């Protein structure tokens, strides 16, 4: 080729153009041997495409231009969760107004703590939420993330993490550690306030013993009773539960702080 293109990339580029436009690979290779390869997109008539091929090139160019524009806008509007104050306020905006159910969410972050995606992973009743670690794992792998911030709300108004809150955090920390994905915080939201488990030193170290997909006891379906400090529910025996790991979130008393990543 006249231009010093990387041979492997140039070959992939030509094959991609062939698939997307219908122009033969041999024709594209012959042109690229003596000319600027990008002319095929920037000045498509030089390769004498037929009407259908030309239309496909125009669509491809429009797609590339739109992608570049949106990518620039995304860069300007990226949300960076690099401190508990930012993460807390972010999840308060998403969860603080929910009073009728518990909702479990996760923000999946890249290496710069930019949000790749924030996803709702579970919605429950006013006193409980069921979380399936397999779903969290799949979502994280889909995003190819480097770290995760967990979050859920306590509709009753308490902020302290319950035993179950700590349990699911430990399970997920241990599940993701071998994949070099860090669970850097678990935010609990109540009204306009939040609690950061990382700031309080409650994010556990990974433990091989905590890597488990066995079912964990949940509510037995009795009516959830409102008590002074929040909502509680009875549990089932382990043998009564099936399928994936599931965890129940309860509510206790209040606290809030902030952390730095």
Short mmCIF file of C-alpha atoms in Angstrom, two decimals:
data_model
loop_
_atom_site.label_atom_id
_atom_site.label_comp_id
_atom_site.label_asym_id
_atom_site.label_seq_id
_atom_site.Cartn_x
_atom_site.Cartn_y
_atom_site.Cartn_z
CA UNK A 1 0.00 0.00 0.00
CA UNK A 2 1.19 3.49 -0.80
CA UNK A 3 0.30 4.80 2.65
CA UNK A 4 2.05 3.22 5.62
CA UNK A 5 -1.05 1.78 7.22
CA UNK A 6 -0.83 -0.97 9.78
CA UNK A 7 -1.45 -3.99 7.59
CA UNK A 8 -3.74 -5.82 10.00
CA UNK A 9 -5.89 -2.75 10.71
CA UNK A 10 -6.06 -1.83 7.03
CA UNK A 11 -7.15 -5.36 6.17
CA UNK A 12 -9.88 -5.27 8.83
CA UNK A 13 -10.98 -1.84 7.60
CA UNK A 14 -11.32 -3.08 4.02
CA UNK A 15 -13.19 -6.22 5.09
CA UNK A 16 -15.55 -4.08 7.19
CA UNK A 17 -16.22 -1.75 4.26
CA UNK A 18 -16.98 -4.72 2.05
CA UNK A 19 -19.51 -6.09 4.51
CA UNK A 20 -21.15 -2.73 5.15
CA UNK A 21 -21.23 -1.34 1.60
CA UNK A 22 -21.14 -4.34 -0.72
CA UNK A 23 -18.06 -3.04 -2.58
CA UNK A 24 -15.79 -5.96 -3.41
CA UNK A 25 -12.74 -6.52 -1.24
CA UNK A 26 -10.46 -6.86 -4.27
CA UNK A 27 -11.62 -3.51 -5.63
CA UNK A 28 -10.94 -1.80 -2.31
CA UNK A 29 -7.50 -3.43 -1.98
CA UNK A 30 -6.54 -2.39 -5.49
CA UNK A 31 -7.51 1.22 -4.80
CA UNK A 32 -5.80 1.29 -1.39
CA UNK A 33 -2.53 0.04 -2.93
CA UNK A 34 -1.99 3.42 -4.62
CA UNK A 35 -4.30 5.84 -2.84
CA UNK A 36 -5.48 7.17 0.49
CA UNK A 37 -7.72 4.49 1.97
CA UNK A 38 -10.05 7.04 3.59
CA UNK A 39 -11.01 8.48 0.22
CA UNK A 40 -13.44 5.61 -0.06
CA UNK A 41 -15.53 7.21 2.69
CA UNK A 42 -14.63 10.87 2.25
CA UNK A 43 -14.85 10.94 -1.57
CA UNK A 44 -16.81 7.78 -2.41
CA UNK A 45 -17.36 8.57 -6.09
CA UNK A 46 -13.69 7.95 -6.83
CA UNK A 47 -14.30 4.23 -6.49
CA UNK A 48 -17.35 4.37 -8.78
CA UNK A 49 -19.86 2.67 -6.49
CA UNK A 50 -23.30 1.77 -7.76
CA UNK A 51 -26.35 3.60 -6.42
CA UNK A 52 -26.99 1.12 -3.62
CA UNK A 53 -23.35 1.08 -2.53
CA UNK A 54 -23.18 4.87 -2.55
CA UNK A 55 -26.28 5.10 -0.39
CA UNK A 56 -24.74 2.69 2.12
CA UNK A 57 -21.54 4.77 2.23
CA UNK A 58 -23.60 7.91 2.96
CA UNK A 59 -25.42 6.10 5.80
CA UNK A 60 -22.08 4.88 7.18
CA UNK A 61 -20.59 8.39 7.06
CA UNK A 62 -23.64 9.82 8.81
CA UNK A 63 -23.35 7.18 11.52
CA UNK A 64 -19.63 7.91 12.05
CA UNK A 65 -20.25 11.67 12.27
CA UNK A 66 -23.12 11.24 14.73
CA UNK A 67 -21.07 8.85 16.85
CA UNK A 68 -18.17 11.32 17.07
CA UNK A 69 -20.51 14.15 18.04
CA UNK A 70 -22.28 12.13 20.72
CA UNK A 71 -18.94 10.89 22.05
CA UNK A 72 -17.76 14.49 22.50
CA UNK A 73 -20.98 15.40 24.29
CA UNK A 74 -20.67 12.34 26.52
CA UNK A 75 -17.14 13.36 27.49
CA UNK A 76 -18.40 16.77 28.56
CA UNK A 77 -21.30 15.34 30.55
CA UNK A 78 -19.66 12.35 32.21
CA UNK A 79 -20.51 11.81 35.86
CA UNK A 80 -17.46 10.99 37.97
CA UNK A 81 -18.06 9.27 41.31
CA UNK A 82 -14.72 9.90 43.00
CA UNK A 83 -15.85 10.65 46.56
CA UNK A 84 -18.57 9.56 48.95
CA UNK A 85 -20.10 13.03 48.90
CA UNK A 86 -20.55 12.80 45.14
CA UNK A 87 -21.74 9.17 45.21
CA UNK A 88 -24.06 9.87 48.13
CA UNK A 89 -25.68 12.89 46.47
CA UNK A 90 -25.95 10.98 43.19
CA UNK A 91 -27.84 8.08 44.75
CA UNK A 92 -29.95 10.35 46.95
CA UNK A 93 -31.19 11.94 43.73
CA UNK A 94 -32.13 8.49 42.41
CA UNK A 95 -33.41 6.80 45.57
CA UNK A 96 -34.30 9.49 48.11
CA UNK A 97 -37.85 9.98 46.92
CA UNK A 98 -38.80 6.29 46.94
CA UNK A 99 -41.00 5.57 49.99
CA UNK A 100 -43.01 2.51 48.94
CA UNK A 101 -40.28 -0.05 48.25
CA UNK A 102 -36.63 -0.92 48.63
CA UNK A 103 -34.57 -0.61 45.48
CA UNK A 104 -31.06 -1.97 44.92
CA UNK A 105 -28.84 -0.30 42.34
CA UNK A 106 -25.23 -0.35 41.21
CA UNK A 107 -23.05 2.16 39.36
CA UNK A 108 -20.43 0.48 37.18
CA UNK A 109 -17.31 2.64 36.75
CA UNK A 110 -14.33 2.76 34.41
CA UNK A 111 -10.71 3.25 35.51
CA UNK A 112 -11.31 7.00 35.92
CA UNK A 113 -14.39 6.49 38.13
CA UNK A 114 -16.64 7.66 35.29
CA UNK A 115 -20.06 6.02 35.26
CA UNK A 116 -20.37 3.51 32.44
CA UNK A 117 -23.89 2.55 33.47
CA UNK A 118 -26.13 2.74 36.51
CA UNK A 119 -28.54 -0.16 36.70
CA UNK A 120 -31.46 -1.13 38.94
CA UNK A 121 -30.87 -4.75 39.92
CA UNK A 122 -33.74 -5.37 42.31
CA UNK A 123 -36.99 -3.85 43.53
CA UNK A 124 -38.83 -5.23 46.54
CA UNK A 125 -41.49 -4.33 49.07
CA UNK A 126 -41.35 -1.53 51.64
CA UNK A 127 -39.23 -3.66 53.99
CA UNK A 128 -37.10 -5.89 51.78
CA UNK A 129 -35.23 -6.30 48.51
CA UNK A 130 -33.97 -9.53 46.99
CA UNK A 131 -30.60 -9.39 45.25
CA UNK A 132 -29.19 -12.04 42.94
CA UNK A 133 -25.35 -11.83 42.83
CA UNK A 134 -25.39 -13.56 39.45
CA UNK A 135 -27.29 -10.60 38.00
CA UNK A 136 -24.79 -8.13 39.47
CA UNK A 137 -21.91 -10.19 38.10
CA UNK A 138 -23.42 -10.35 34.61
CA UNK A 139 -24.10 -6.60 34.56
CA UNK A 140 -20.53 -5.83 35.64
CA UNK A 141 -19.03 -8.09 32.97
CA UNK A 142 -21.33 -6.61 30.32
CA UNK A 143 -19.99 -3.14 31.21
CA UNK A 144 -16.36 -4.30 31.40
CA UNK A 145 -16.10 -2.11 34.49
CA UNK A 146 -13.15 -1.58 36.83
CA UNK A 147 -15.11 -0.82 40.00
CA UNK A 148 -18.63 -0.79 41.40
CA UNK A 149 -20.60 1.32 43.86
CA UNK A 150 -23.61 -0.43 45.35
CA UNK A 151 -26.62 1.47 46.67
CA UNK A 152 -30.08 0.83 48.09
CA UNK A 153 -32.68 2.80 50.00
CA UNK A 154 -34.34 2.33 53.39
CA UNK A 155 -37.92 3.62 53.04
CA UNK A 156 -38.38 3.60 56.82
CA UNK A 157 -35.75 6.33 57.28
CA UNK A 158 -32.92 4.47 59.01
CA UNK A 159 -29.34 4.73 57.77
CA UNK A 160 -27.26 2.13 59.58
CA UNK A 161 -26.40 -0.96 57.49
CA UNK A 162 -28.09 -4.12 58.69
CA UNK A 163 -26.44 -7.53 59.01
CA UNK A 164 -27.90 -8.38 55.62
CA UNK A 165 -26.50 -5.19 54.09
CA UNK A 166 -23.03 -6.11 55.33
CA UNK A 167 -23.50 -9.70 54.17
CA UNK A 168 -24.33 -8.85 50.55
CA UNK A 169 -21.45 -6.37 50.48
CA UNK A 170 -19.00 -9.01 51.67
CA UNK A 171 -20.35 -11.56 49.19
CA UNK A 172 -20.00 -9.20 46.24
CA UNK A 173 -16.55 -7.95 47.31
CA UNK A 174 -15.37 -11.57 47.43
CA UNK A 175 -17.02 -12.53 44.14
CA UNK A 176 -15.47 -9.62 42.22
CA UNK A 177 -11.98 -9.62 43.80
CA UNK A 178 -10.61 -12.49 41.64
CA UNK A 179 -11.80 -10.56 38.56
CA UNK A 180 -9.87 -7.43 39.68
CA UNK A 181 -13.12 -5.50 39.98
CA UNK A 182 -13.39 -3.47 43.19
CA UNK A 183 -16.57 -2.85 45.17
CA UNK A 184 -15.52 0.56 46.48
CA UNK A 185 -18.63 1.57 48.42
CA UNK A 186 -22.16 0.69 49.41
CA UNK A 187 -24.39 3.72 49.81
CA UNK A 188 -27.55 3.50 51.94
CA UNK A 189 -30.12 6.20 51.25
CA UNK A 190 -32.90 7.36 53.56
CA UNK A 191 -34.90 10.42 52.51
CA UNK A 192 -32.30 13.12 51.73
CA UNK A 193 -29.54 11.52 53.78
CA UNK A 194 -27.05 8.78 52.98
CA UNK A 195 -24.58 6.48 54.71
CA UNK A 196 -21.28 5.43 53.12
CA UNK A 197 -20.01 2.03 54.22
CA UNK A 198 -16.56 2.82 52.81
CA UNK A 199 -16.21 6.03 54.82
CA UNK A 200 -17.15 4.17 57.99
CA UNK A 201 -14.62 1.43 57.24
CA UNK A 202 -17.34 -1.18 56.69
CA UNK A 203 -16.27 -2.42 53.25
CA UNK A 204 -14.87 -5.88 54.06
CA UNK A 205 -11.76 -7.47 52.63
CA UNK A 206 -12.40 -10.27 50.13
CA UNK A 207 -12.62 -13.73 51.61
CA UNK A 208 -12.62 -16.99 49.63
CA UNK A 209 -15.05 -18.36 52.22
CA UNK A 210 -17.57 -15.67 51.24
CA UNK A 211 -17.69 -16.71 47.58
CA UNK A 212 -20.97 -18.57 47.53
CA UNK A 213 -24.03 -18.77 45.31
CA UNK A 214 -26.04 -20.83 47.75
CA UNK A 215 -29.39 -19.42 48.81
CA UNK A 216 -29.46 -17.22 51.91
CA UNK A 217 -32.55 -17.14 54.22
CA UNK A 218 -35.12 -14.49 53.33
CA UNK A 219 -38.48 -13.33 54.67
CA UNK A 220 -41.05 -16.09 55.08
CA UNK A 221 -43.73 -13.90 53.55
CA UNK A 222 -45.32 -12.70 56.80
CA UNK A 223 -46.56 -9.11 56.91
CA UNK A 224 -43.69 -6.72 57.49
CA UNK A 225 -44.27 -4.74 60.70
CA UNK A 226 -43.16 -1.14 61.16
CA UNK A 227 -41.14 -0.79 64.37
CA UNK A 228 -39.39 2.08 66.09
CA UNK A 229 -36.06 1.63 64.30
CA UNK A 230 -37.35 0.44 60.92
CA UNK A 231 -38.72 -2.70 59.29
CA UNK A 232 -37.96 -6.32 60.14
CA UNK A 233 -38.96 -9.68 58.73
CA UNK A 234 -38.69 -13.29 59.88
CA UNK A 235 -36.49 -15.71 57.91
CA UNK A 236 -36.87 -19.15 56.39
CA UNK A 237 -34.67 -22.15 56.93
CA UNK A 238 -31.94 -22.53 54.30
CA UNK A 239 -33.45 -25.78 52.97
CA UNK A 240 -36.65 -23.94 52.05
CA UNK A 241 -34.87 -21.74 49.50
CA UNK A 242 -33.83 -22.56 45.94
CA UNK A 243 -31.96 -21.18 42.92
CA UNK A 244 -29.52 -18.24 43.17
CA UNK A 245 -28.10 -16.40 46.18
CA UNK A 246 -30.59 -13.88 47.57
CA UNK A 247 -30.24 -11.30 50.28
CA UNK A 248 -32.67 -9.31 52.42
CA UNK A 249 -32.02 -5.73 53.46
CA UNK A 250 -33.32 -4.45 56.82
CA UNK A 251 -33.10 -1.04 58.44
CA UNK A 252 -31.60 0.14 61.72
CA UNK A 253 -30.62 3.60 63.06
CA UNK A 254 -28.94 6.61 61.42
CA UNK A 255 -25.47 7.96 60.52
CA UNK A 256 -23.73 9.59 57.56
CA UNK A 257 -20.19 10.50 56.50
CA UNK A 258 -18.09 10.84 53.35
CA UNK A 259 -15.11 9.06 51.82
CA UNK A 260 -12.43 9.55 49.20
CA UNK A 261 -11.65 6.97 46.56
#
